[in-house]
């Protein structure tokens, strides 16, 4: 499998501030990473596909100006939640694509916006 | 519309019993995945099913895929408490874009 880390694991911020979440592929170079959001007791919803060196592809209904994704290197993708509000509180999970058809998931980041 | 539905959503079963979780999806795909999630944790990969008729087994869990029926099953044999978790299926509809099922919360009781 692949080793994926996320930082931070938990973050609490005030409404109106921005929060950056990092996703790192630790043991191989990932051209494609994915970002998901999971509300309590719900399923995972794909937010966007992050491609190294190009713009992310966002799913319908996900505001690209609010959820900024940068995939600057083959081992790092970042998700920035801009001007966060309480309704953005969620569990954010990234994954990396390896072997053409298998995704390996990071440990997740729990965001709480006060 | 792309939909992935699981049933049941909640399952409480006694140790030692067998049960099956179902995953139905709306559009043709021959890639289906099963994951386990423990409370507050991320996803652990259980099975990757990549063709019609694929069957995979690991311990007390067995997964199968029928692409014609757009159905996958996760069968639990002789359940034990350690299997308590939420189980998700995920379907790859559009080339490495996963759409997750609604999840099945499993509780195994003594």
PDB file of C-alpha atoms in Angstrom:
ATOM      1  CA  UNK A   1       0.000   0.000   0.000  1.00  0.00           C
ATOM      2  CA  UNK A   2       0.865   3.652   0.139  1.00  0.00           C
ATOM      3  CA  UNK A   3       1.602   5.738   3.189  1.00  0.00           C
ATOM      4  CA  UNK A   4      -0.354   8.971   3.355  1.00  0.00           C
ATOM      5  CA  UNK A   5      -0.148  11.577   6.076  1.00  0.00           C
ATOM      6  CA  UNK A   6      -2.265  14.607   6.828  1.00  0.00           C
ATOM      7  CA  UNK A   7      -1.480  17.628   8.928  1.00  0.00           C
ATOM      8  CA  UNK A   8      -2.928  18.772  11.181  1.00  0.00           C
ATOM      9  CA  UNK A   9      -5.025  15.935  12.524  1.00  0.00           C
ATOM     10  CA  UNK A  10      -7.295  18.372  14.336  1.00  0.00           C
ATOM     11  CA  UNK A  11      -7.789  22.096  14.010  1.00  0.00           C
ATOM     12  CA  UNK A  12     -10.100  24.553  15.694  1.00  0.00           C
ATOM     13  CA  UNK A  13     -10.413  28.003  14.221  1.00  0.00           C
ATOM     14  CA  UNK A  14     -12.557  31.086  14.486  1.00  0.00           C
ATOM     15  CA  UNK A  15     -15.189  31.904  11.925  1.00  0.00           C
ATOM     16  CA  UNK A  16     -13.776  33.986   9.086  1.00  0.00           C
ATOM     17  CA  UNK A  17     -10.248  32.657   9.251  1.00  0.00           C
ATOM     18  CA  UNK A  18      -8.550  30.401   6.722  1.00  0.00           C
ATOM     19  CA  UNK A  19      -7.180  26.956   7.429  1.00  0.00           C
ATOM     20  CA  UNK A  20      -4.653  24.973   5.414  1.00  0.00           C
ATOM     21  CA  UNK A  21      -4.605  21.177   5.472  1.00  0.00           C
ATOM     22  CA  UNK A  22      -1.662  19.250   4.068  1.00  0.00           C
ATOM     23  CA  UNK A  23      -1.731  15.825   2.479  1.00  0.00           C
ATOM     24  CA  UNK A  24       1.559  14.066   1.883  1.00  0.00           C
ATOM     25  CA  UNK A  25       2.385  10.898   0.020  1.00  0.00           C
ATOM     26  CA  UNK A  26       5.318   9.574   2.007  1.00  0.00           C
ATOM     27  CA  UNK A  27       6.561   6.634   0.000  1.00  0.00           C
ATOM     28  CA  UNK A  28       5.853   7.380  -3.643  1.00  0.00           C
ATOM     29  CA  UNK A  29       5.216  10.205  -6.055  1.00  0.00           C
ATOM     30  CA  UNK A  30       1.533  10.845  -6.586  1.00  0.00           C
ATOM     31  CA  UNK A  31       0.369  12.702  -9.647  1.00  0.00           C
ATOM     32  CA  UNK A  32      -3.237  12.446  -8.516  1.00  0.00           C
ATOM     33  CA  UNK A  33      -4.707  13.031  -5.099  1.00  0.00           C
ATOM     34  CA  UNK A  34      -8.290  13.387  -3.990  1.00  0.00           C
ATOM     35  CA  UNK A  35     -10.003  15.411  -1.294  1.00  0.00           C
ATOM     36  CA  UNK A  36     -13.125  14.213   0.480  1.00  0.00           C
ATOM     37  CA  UNK A  37     -15.357  15.648   3.157  1.00  0.00           C
ATOM     38  CA  UNK A  38     -17.286  13.616   5.669  1.00  0.00           C
ATOM     39  CA  UNK A  39     -19.950  15.010   7.959  1.00  0.00           C
ATOM     40  CA  UNK A  40     -20.723  13.121  11.185  1.00  0.00           C
ATOM     41  CA  UNK A  41     -22.334   9.773  10.600  1.00  0.00           C
ATOM     42  CA  UNK A  42     -22.443  10.373   6.870  1.00  0.00           C
ATOM     43  CA  UNK A  43     -20.604   9.053   3.883  1.00  0.00           C
ATOM     44  CA  UNK A  44     -17.582  10.542   2.173  1.00  0.00           C
ATOM     45  CA  UNK A  45     -18.225  13.112  -0.508  1.00  0.00           C
ATOM     46  CA  UNK A  46     -15.627  13.710  -3.191  1.00  0.00           C
ATOM     47  CA  UNK A  47     -14.759  17.386  -3.265  1.00  0.00           C
ATOM     48  CA  UNK A  48     -12.058  17.587  -5.883  1.00  0.00           C
ATOM     49  CA  UNK A  49      -9.338  15.807  -7.774  1.00  0.00           C
ATOM     50  CA  UNK A  50      -5.906  17.311  -7.348  1.00  0.00           C
ATOM     51  CA  UNK A  51      -3.464  16.916 -10.218  1.00  0.00           C
ATOM     52  CA  UNK A  52       0.189  17.785  -9.855  1.00  0.00           C
ATOM     53  CA  UNK A  53       1.108  20.803 -11.896  1.00  0.00           C
ATOM     54  CA  UNK A  54      -2.383  21.682 -13.011  1.00  0.00           C
ATOM     55  CA  UNK A  55      -5.626  23.064 -11.660  1.00  0.00           C
ATOM     56  CA  UNK A  56      -7.790  20.879  -9.496  1.00  0.00           C
ATOM     57  CA  UNK A  57     -11.037  19.497 -10.815  1.00  0.00           C
ATOM     58  CA  UNK A  58     -13.929  20.270  -8.503  1.00  0.00           C
ATOM     59  CA  UNK A  59     -17.115  18.302  -8.084  1.00  0.00           C
ATOM     60  CA  UNK A  60     -20.414  19.960  -8.749  1.00  0.00           C
ATOM     61  CA  UNK A  61     -21.499  22.121  -5.869  1.00  0.00           C
ATOM     62  CA  UNK A  62     -18.023  22.585  -4.395  1.00  0.00           C
ATOM     63  CA  UNK A  63     -16.904  26.219  -4.434  1.00  0.00           C
ATOM     64  CA  UNK A  64     -13.423  26.406  -5.873  1.00  0.00           C
ATOM     65  CA  UNK A  65     -12.828  29.855  -4.419  1.00  0.00           C
ATOM     66  CA  UNK A  66     -13.669  28.628  -0.962  1.00  0.00           C
ATOM     67  CA  UNK A  67     -11.750  25.372  -1.066  1.00  0.00           C
ATOM     68  CA  UNK A  68      -8.412  26.162  -2.635  1.00  0.00           C
ATOM     69  CA  UNK A  69      -6.387  23.158  -3.700  1.00  0.00           C
ATOM     70  CA  UNK A  70      -2.738  23.274  -4.621  1.00  0.00           C
ATOM     71  CA  UNK A  71      -0.775  20.227  -5.763  1.00  0.00           C
ATOM     72  CA  UNK A  72       2.627  21.814  -5.995  1.00  0.00           C
ATOM     73  CA  UNK A  73       4.725  18.673  -5.918  1.00  0.00           C
ATOM     74  CA  UNK A  74       4.379  14.947  -6.430  1.00  0.00           C
ATOM     75  CA  UNK A  75       4.253  14.389  -2.694  1.00  0.00           C
ATOM     76  CA  UNK A  76       2.158  17.267  -1.411  1.00  0.00           C
ATOM     77  CA  UNK A  77      -1.344  18.564  -1.956  1.00  0.00           C
ATOM     78  CA  UNK A  78      -2.916  21.252   0.194  1.00  0.00           C
ATOM     79  CA  UNK A  79      -6.518  22.177   0.826  1.00  0.00           C
ATOM     80  CA  UNK A  80      -7.175  25.671   2.142  1.00  0.00           C
ATOM     81  CA  UNK A  81     -10.596  26.422   3.550  1.00  0.00           C
ATOM     82  CA  UNK A  82     -10.955  30.163   3.126  1.00  0.00           C
ATOM     83  CA  UNK A  83     -13.128  32.318   5.350  1.00  0.00           C
ATOM     84  CA  UNK A  84     -14.266  29.268   7.255  1.00  0.00           C
ATOM     85  CA  UNK A  85     -17.721  29.150   8.809  1.00  0.00           C
ATOM     86  CA  UNK A  86     -19.269  26.704  11.267  1.00  0.00           C
ATOM     87  CA  UNK A  87     -20.960  24.810   8.434  1.00  0.00           C
ATOM     88  CA  UNK A  88     -17.479  23.974   7.092  1.00  0.00           C
ATOM     89  CA  UNK A  89     -16.789  21.945  10.212  1.00  0.00           C
ATOM     90  CA  UNK A  90     -16.189  18.435   8.996  1.00  0.00           C
ATOM     91  CA  UNK A  91     -13.717  15.594   8.652  1.00  0.00           C
ATOM     92  CA  UNK A  92     -11.506  16.171   5.624  1.00  0.00           C
ATOM     93  CA  UNK A  93      -9.752  13.140   4.145  1.00  0.00           C
ATOM     94  CA  UNK A  94      -7.280  12.995   1.309  1.00  0.00           C
ATOM     95  CA  UNK A  95      -6.255  10.008  -0.748  1.00  0.00           C
ATOM     96  CA  UNK A  96      -3.565   9.193  -3.266  1.00  0.00           C
ATOM     97  CA  UNK A  97      -3.985   7.150  -6.378  1.00  0.00           C
ATOM     98  CA  UNK A  98      -1.510   4.353  -6.884  1.00  0.00           C
ATOM     99  CA  UNK A  99      -1.328   1.463  -9.257  1.00  0.00           C
ATOM    100  CA  UNK A 100      -3.887   2.993 -11.569  1.00  0.00           C
ATOM    101  CA  UNK A 101      -6.954   2.002  -9.624  1.00  0.00           C
ATOM    102  CA  UNK A 102      -6.384   1.925  -5.898  1.00  0.00           C
ATOM    103  CA  UNK A 103      -6.751   4.829  -3.522  1.00  0.00           C
ATOM    104  CA  UNK A 104      -4.970   4.986  -0.204  1.00  0.00           C
ATOM    105  CA  UNK A 105      -6.463   7.294   2.358  1.00  0.00           C
ATOM    106  CA  UNK A 106      -4.855   9.641   4.811  1.00  0.00           C
ATOM    107  CA  UNK A 107      -5.781   9.659   8.498  1.00  0.00           C
ATOM    108  CA  UNK A 108      -8.077  12.661   8.085  1.00  0.00           C
ATOM    109  CA  UNK A 109      -8.243  16.158   9.533  1.00  0.00           C
ATOM    110  CA  UNK A 110     -11.064  17.174  11.828  1.00  0.00           C
ATOM    111  CA  UNK A 111     -11.916  20.836  11.352  1.00  0.00           C
ATOM    112  CA  UNK A 112     -14.042  22.674  13.875  1.00  0.00           C
ATOM    113  CA  UNK A 113     -15.019  26.255  13.119  1.00  0.00           C
ATOM    114  CA  UNK A 114     -16.298  28.231  16.092  1.00  0.00           C
TER     115      UNK A 114
ATOM    116  CA  UNK B   1     -27.487  10.530 -11.662  1.00  0.00           C
ATOM    117  CA  UNK B   2     -24.668   8.627 -10.033  1.00  0.00           C
ATOM    118  CA  UNK B   3     -25.872   6.827  -6.942  1.00  0.00           C
ATOM    119  CA  UNK B   4     -24.382   4.250  -4.649  1.00  0.00           C
ATOM    120  CA  UNK B   5     -26.720   2.808  -2.064  1.00  0.00           C
ATOM    121  CA  UNK B   6     -26.053   0.408   0.718  1.00  0.00           C
ATOM    122  CA  UNK B   7     -28.389  -1.561   2.866  1.00  0.00           C
ATOM    123  CA  UNK B   8     -28.892  -1.915   5.618  1.00  0.00           C
ATOM    124  CA  UNK B   9     -27.709   1.412   7.000  1.00  0.00           C
ATOM    125  CA  UNK B  10     -27.533   0.001  10.495  1.00  0.00           C
ATOM    126  CA  UNK B  11     -26.940  -3.583  11.445  1.00  0.00           C
ATOM    127  CA  UNK B  12     -26.847  -5.108  14.877  1.00  0.00           C
ATOM    128  CA  UNK B  13     -25.932  -8.737  14.906  1.00  0.00           C
ATOM    129  CA  UNK B  14     -24.996 -11.329  17.435  1.00  0.00           C
ATOM    130  CA  UNK B  15     -21.589 -12.870  17.604  1.00  0.00           C
ATOM    131  CA  UNK B  16     -21.356 -16.033  15.597  1.00  0.00           C
ATOM    132  CA  UNK B  17     -24.076 -15.094  13.140  1.00  0.00           C
ATOM    133  CA  UNK B  18     -23.809 -14.517   9.403  1.00  0.00           C
ATOM    134  CA  UNK B  19     -25.059 -11.522   7.475  1.00  0.00           C
ATOM    135  CA  UNK B  20     -24.720  -9.765   4.138  1.00  0.00           C
ATOM    136  CA  UNK B  21     -24.388  -6.076   3.331  1.00  0.00           C
ATOM    137  CA  UNK B  22     -25.545  -4.983  -0.106  1.00  0.00           C
ATOM    138  CA  UNK B  23     -24.197  -2.249  -2.341  1.00  0.00           C
ATOM    139  CA  UNK B  24     -26.217  -1.184  -5.373  1.00  0.00           C
ATOM    140  CA  UNK B  25     -25.050   1.372  -7.887  1.00  0.00           C
ATOM    141  CA  UNK B  26     -26.782   3.238 -10.656  1.00  0.00           C
ATOM    142  CA  UNK B  27     -24.413   3.294 -13.628  1.00  0.00           C
ATOM    143  CA  UNK B  28     -22.154   0.764 -15.257  1.00  0.00           C
ATOM    144  CA  UNK B  29     -18.834   0.243 -13.570  1.00  0.00           C
ATOM    145  CA  UNK B  30     -16.506  -2.693 -13.131  1.00  0.00           C
ATOM    146  CA  UNK B  31     -14.496  -1.242 -10.290  1.00  0.00           C
ATOM    147  CA  UNK B  32     -15.794  -1.520  -6.784  1.00  0.00           C
ATOM    148  CA  UNK B  33     -14.074  -1.158  -3.446  1.00  0.00           C
ATOM    149  CA  UNK B  34     -14.933  -1.970   0.131  1.00  0.00           C
ATOM    150  CA  UNK B  35     -13.573  -0.003   3.068  1.00  0.00           C
ATOM    151  CA  UNK B  36     -13.838  -0.158   6.811  1.00  0.00           C
ATOM    152  CA  UNK B  37     -13.939   2.913   9.031  1.00  0.00           C
ATOM    153  CA  UNK B  38     -13.588   2.892  12.804  1.00  0.00           C
ATOM    154  CA  UNK B  39     -15.012   5.841  14.784  1.00  0.00           C
ATOM    155  CA  UNK B  40     -12.917   8.964  14.339  1.00  0.00           C
ATOM    156  CA  UNK B  41     -10.533   7.224  11.988  1.00  0.00           C
ATOM    157  CA  UNK B  42      -9.888   7.181   8.274  1.00  0.00           C
ATOM    158  CA  UNK B  43     -10.586   4.377   5.838  1.00  0.00           C
ATOM    159  CA  UNK B  44      -8.970   0.993   5.735  1.00  0.00           C
ATOM    160  CA  UNK B  45      -9.040  -0.802   2.402  1.00  0.00           C
ATOM    161  CA  UNK B  46     -10.671  -4.220   2.550  1.00  0.00           C
ATOM    162  CA  UNK B  47     -11.278  -5.385  -1.004  1.00  0.00           C
ATOM    163  CA  UNK B  48     -10.739  -4.280  -4.576  1.00  0.00           C
ATOM    164  CA  UNK B  49     -13.090  -5.894  -7.112  1.00  0.00           C
ATOM    165  CA  UNK B  50     -12.222  -5.217 -10.716  1.00  0.00           C
ATOM    166  CA  UNK B  51     -14.311  -7.560 -12.830  1.00  0.00           C
ATOM    167  CA  UNK B  52     -17.690  -9.185 -13.089  1.00  0.00           C
ATOM    168  CA  UNK B  53     -17.873 -12.250 -10.905  1.00  0.00           C
ATOM    169  CA  UNK B  54     -14.903 -11.233  -8.781  1.00  0.00           C
ATOM    170  CA  UNK B  55     -14.920 -12.771  -5.338  1.00  0.00           C
ATOM    171  CA  UNK B  56     -12.407 -12.030  -2.623  1.00  0.00           C
ATOM    172  CA  UNK B  57     -12.152 -13.304   0.916  1.00  0.00           C
ATOM    173  CA  UNK B  58     -10.185 -12.182   3.931  1.00  0.00           C
ATOM    174  CA  UNK B  59     -10.855 -13.816   7.250  1.00  0.00           C
ATOM    175  CA  UNK B  60     -14.539 -13.610   8.087  1.00  0.00           C
ATOM    176  CA  UNK B  61     -15.315 -11.209   5.256  1.00  0.00           C
ATOM    177  CA  UNK B  62     -16.061 -12.084   1.651  1.00  0.00           C
ATOM    178  CA  UNK B  63     -16.908  -9.620  -1.116  1.00  0.00           C
ATOM    179  CA  UNK B  64     -18.356 -10.261  -4.546  1.00  0.00           C
ATOM    180  CA  UNK B  65     -19.248  -8.204  -7.584  1.00  0.00           C
ATOM    181  CA  UNK B  66     -21.991  -8.660 -10.178  1.00  0.00           C
ATOM    182  CA  UNK B  67     -21.554  -5.887 -12.711  1.00  0.00           C
ATOM    183  CA  UNK B  68     -24.614  -6.881 -14.689  1.00  0.00           C
ATOM    184  CA  UNK B  69     -26.840  -6.495 -11.667  1.00  0.00           C
ATOM    185  CA  UNK B  70     -24.780  -3.492 -10.495  1.00  0.00           C
ATOM    186  CA  UNK B  71     -24.523  -5.161  -7.132  1.00  0.00           C
ATOM    187  CA  UNK B  72     -21.783  -5.999  -4.703  1.00  0.00           C
ATOM    188  CA  UNK B  73     -22.135  -7.907  -1.473  1.00  0.00           C
ATOM    189  CA  UNK B  74     -20.027  -8.046   1.649  1.00  0.00           C
ATOM    190  CA  UNK B  75     -20.716 -11.238   3.533  1.00  0.00           C
ATOM    191  CA  UNK B  76     -19.832 -11.621   7.178  1.00  0.00           C
ATOM    192  CA  UNK B  77     -19.334 -15.099   8.535  1.00  0.00           C
ATOM    193  CA  UNK B  78     -19.497 -15.911  12.240  1.00  0.00           C
ATOM    194  CA  UNK B  79     -19.264 -12.308  13.332  1.00  0.00           C
ATOM    195  CA  UNK B  80     -16.988 -11.261  16.172  1.00  0.00           C
ATOM    196  CA  UNK B  81     -16.945  -8.025  18.159  1.00  0.00           C
ATOM    197  CA  UNK B  82     -13.824  -6.769  16.387  1.00  0.00           C
ATOM    198  CA  UNK B  83     -15.813  -6.449  13.181  1.00  0.00           C
ATOM    199  CA  UNK B  84     -17.906  -3.637  14.667  1.00  0.00           C
ATOM    200  CA  UNK B  85     -17.273  -0.624  12.410  1.00  0.00           C
ATOM    201  CA  UNK B  86     -18.814   1.262   9.511  1.00  0.00           C
ATOM    202  CA  UNK B  87     -18.392  -0.355   6.116  1.00  0.00           C
ATOM    203  CA  UNK B  88     -18.442   1.614   2.877  1.00  0.00           C
ATOM    204  CA  UNK B  89     -18.510   0.498  -0.686  1.00  0.00           C
ATOM    205  CA  UNK B  90     -17.170   2.851  -3.330  1.00  0.00           C
ATOM    206  CA  UNK B  91     -17.689   2.733  -7.067  1.00  0.00           C
ATOM    207  CA  UNK B  92     -15.354   4.161  -9.654  1.00  0.00           C
ATOM    208  CA  UNK B  93     -17.685   5.612 -12.281  1.00  0.00           C
ATOM    209  CA  UNK B  94     -15.486   8.012 -14.134  1.00  0.00           C
ATOM    210  CA  UNK B  95     -11.960   6.786 -14.005  1.00  0.00           C
ATOM    211  CA  UNK B  96     -10.554   6.975 -10.501  1.00  0.00           C
ATOM    212  CA  UNK B  97     -13.304   9.177  -9.111  1.00  0.00           C
ATOM    213  CA  UNK B  98     -14.837   7.320  -6.239  1.00  0.00           C
ATOM    214  CA  UNK B  99     -18.446   7.648  -5.213  1.00  0.00           C
ATOM    215  CA  UNK B 100     -19.083   6.226  -1.812  1.00  0.00           C
ATOM    216  CA  UNK B 101     -22.107   4.352  -0.609  1.00  0.00           C
ATOM    217  CA  UNK B 102     -24.173   5.506   2.297  1.00  0.00           C
ATOM    218  CA  UNK B 103     -22.299   3.272   4.702  1.00  0.00           C
ATOM    219  CA  UNK B 104     -23.426   0.428   6.939  1.00  0.00           C
ATOM    220  CA  UNK B 105     -22.852   0.796  10.652  1.00  0.00           C
ATOM    221  CA  UNK B 106     -22.272  -2.663  12.052  1.00  0.00           C
ATOM    222  CA  UNK B 107     -22.460  -3.517  15.720  1.00  0.00           C
ATOM    223  CA  UNK B 108     -21.662  -7.033  16.819  1.00  0.00           C
ATOM    224  CA  UNK B 109     -23.091  -7.860  20.213  1.00  0.00           C
ATOM    225  CA  UNK B 110     -22.134 -10.753  22.479  1.00  0.00           C
TER     226      UNK B 110
END
